[in-house]
Amino acid sequence: MSIAQSLKEVLTTIPDTVTLVAVSKTKPIEAIEEAYNAGQRIFGENKIQEMARKYEVLPKDIKWHMIGHLQSNKVKYMAHFVDLIHGVDSFKTLKEINKQAAKHDRIISCLLQAKIAQEETKFGLPFSDITTILESKELAELKNVKITGLMAMASFTKDSKQVKKEFDSIASFFTANSTKYDLNTLSIGMSGDFKLAIEAGSTMIRVGSAIFGAR
Ligand SMILES: *Cc1c(COP(=O)(O)O)cnc(C)c1O
């Protein structure tokens, strides 16, 4: 199946209220152009410099989302153009994003990454640390970042009951806190589990291989 066909197939299975981020990491410019020509405008990358290279050569109405783990020293390479940063899991990183955003007179939207998976290797914050950050005076002082929601990755398992349990846990935390902290985005769901994520209440899914093929 072509990229355009796969994209269409994913889009027909998701409600209009759910935003699709097409995850183009490791894929060539031509693949992104094919999805762009089929109407897709939001793309996700997990390496800052790769995203910056693609930003340079592709149409400027693309919205670029950083979905990978962040190295603070590289934030400067995307601060002038990134639309949304999904994987923020420390206050230190938020401070760096704020500093770089200020240089470009921008307010950069960020999602805090929650730890919901059982696996040890996943990044992310416990819910209690998320609350601490959202409540903190230090956050209120960062004028060039805005936390607009939460992001998480479920355990890498075929056990859909486990995945559902993890998605339900972040969805209820999100629902309980969204009004209070003005959060509008819940970024959960990838190629293998986006249907479960949408059932749980996802508002934004990050889909790579189901659109662009295996990496
Ligand atoms: C690669 C990646 C995705 C997309 O994964 P697929 O299984 O190819 O859909 C989503 N989110 C993050 C954080 C990723 O790194």
PDB file of N, CA, C and O in Angstrom, residues 11 20 24 53 100-101 111 131 136 139 157 159 161 192:
ATOM      1  N   LEU A  11      -6.728   7.565   8.942  1.00  0.00           N
ATOM      2  CA  LEU A  11      -7.647   8.698   9.176  1.00  0.00           C
ATOM      3  C   LEU A  11      -9.109   8.268   9.202  1.00  0.00           C
ATOM      4  O   LEU A  11      -9.906   8.814   9.957  1.00  0.00           O
ATOM      5  N   LEU A  20      -3.965  13.533  14.432  1.00  0.00           N
ATOM      6  CA  LEU A  20      -2.972  12.547  14.010  1.00  0.00           C
ATOM      7  C   LEU A  20      -1.610  13.204  13.803  1.00  0.00           C
ATOM      8  O   LEU A  20      -1.467  14.106  12.982  1.00  0.00           O
ATOM      9  N   SER A  24       7.492  10.485  11.329  1.00  0.00           N
ATOM     10  CA  SER A  24       8.318  10.298  10.135  1.00  0.00           C
ATOM     11  C   SER A  24       9.790  10.064  10.467  1.00  0.00           C
ATOM     12  O   SER A  24      10.647  10.126   9.582  1.00  0.00           O
ATOM     13  N   ARG A  53      16.798  19.400  10.091  1.00  0.00           N
ATOM     14  CA  ARG A  53      17.190  19.229   8.673  1.00  0.00           C
ATOM     15  C   ARG A  53      15.950  19.128   7.784  1.00  0.00           C
ATOM     16  O   ARG A  53      15.893  19.709   6.706  1.00  0.00           O
ATOM     17  N   GLN A 100      15.418  29.056  25.545  1.00  0.00           N
ATOM     18  CA  GLN A 100      15.605  29.100  24.087  1.00  0.00           C
ATOM     19  C   GLN A 100      14.395  29.729  23.394  1.00  0.00           C
ATOM     20  O   GLN A 100      14.543  30.442  22.403  1.00  0.00           O
ATOM     21  N   ALA A 101      13.209  29.474  23.916  1.00  0.00           N
ATOM     22  CA  ALA A 101      11.993  30.057  23.324  1.00  0.00           C
ATOM     23  C   ALA A 101      12.018  31.576  23.462  1.00  0.00           C
ATOM     24  O   ALA A 101      11.617  32.310  22.548  1.00  0.00           O
ATOM     25  N   LEU A 111       4.178  19.036  26.386  1.00  0.00           N
ATOM     26  CA  LEU A 111       3.423  18.030  27.128  1.00  0.00           C
ATOM     27  C   LEU A 111       4.359  17.403  28.150  1.00  0.00           C
ATOM     28  O   LEU A 111       5.528  17.151  27.850  1.00  0.00           O
ATOM     29  N   THR A 131       1.979  16.668  39.085  1.00  0.00           N
ATOM     30  CA  THR A 131       1.218  17.634  39.882  1.00  0.00           C
ATOM     31  C   THR A 131       2.146  18.660  40.514  1.00  0.00           C
ATOM     32  O   THR A 131       1.861  19.864  40.510  1.00  0.00           O
ATOM     33  N   SER A 136       3.894  24.332  40.720  1.00  0.00           N
ATOM     34  CA  SER A 136       5.052  25.050  41.250  1.00  0.00           C
ATOM     35  C   SER A 136       5.094  26.524  40.835  1.00  0.00           C
ATOM     36  O   SER A 136       4.699  26.900  39.736  1.00  0.00           O
ATOM     37  N   LEU A 139       7.316  27.155  37.806  1.00  0.00           N
ATOM     38  CA  LEU A 139       6.694  27.003  36.477  1.00  0.00           C
ATOM     39  C   LEU A 139       5.999  28.295  36.062  1.00  0.00           C
ATOM     40  O   LEU A 139       6.120  28.742  34.924  1.00  0.00           O
ATOM     41  N   THR A 157       3.848  -4.531  24.889  1.00  0.00           N
ATOM     42  CA  THR A 157       3.349  -5.887  25.132  1.00  0.00           C
ATOM     43  C   THR A 157       2.131  -6.151  24.260  1.00  0.00           C
ATOM     44  O   THR A 157       1.441  -5.214  23.834  1.00  0.00           O
ATOM     45  N   ASP A 159      -0.302  -7.797  25.443  1.00  0.00           N
ATOM     46  CA  ASP A 159      -1.368  -7.936  26.446  1.00  0.00           C
ATOM     47  C   ASP A 159      -2.235  -6.673  26.430  1.00  0.00           C
ATOM     48  O   ASP A 159      -1.932  -5.690  27.107  1.00  0.00           O
ATOM     49  N   LYS A 161      -5.059  -6.025  27.677  1.00  0.00           N
ATOM     50  CA  LYS A 161      -5.641  -5.657  28.980  1.00  0.00           C
ATOM     51  C   LYS A 161      -4.691  -4.750  29.755  1.00  0.00           C
ATOM     52  O   LYS A 161      -5.105  -3.772  30.386  1.00  0.00           O
ATOM     53  N   GLY A 192       0.456   0.371  17.036  1.00  0.00           N
ATOM     54  CA  GLY A 192      -0.082  -0.885  17.545  1.00  0.00           C
ATOM     55  C   GLY A 192      -1.216  -0.742  18.548  1.00  0.00           C
ATOM     56  O   GLY A 192      -1.905  -1.721  18.852  1.00  0.00           O
TER      57      GLY A 192
END
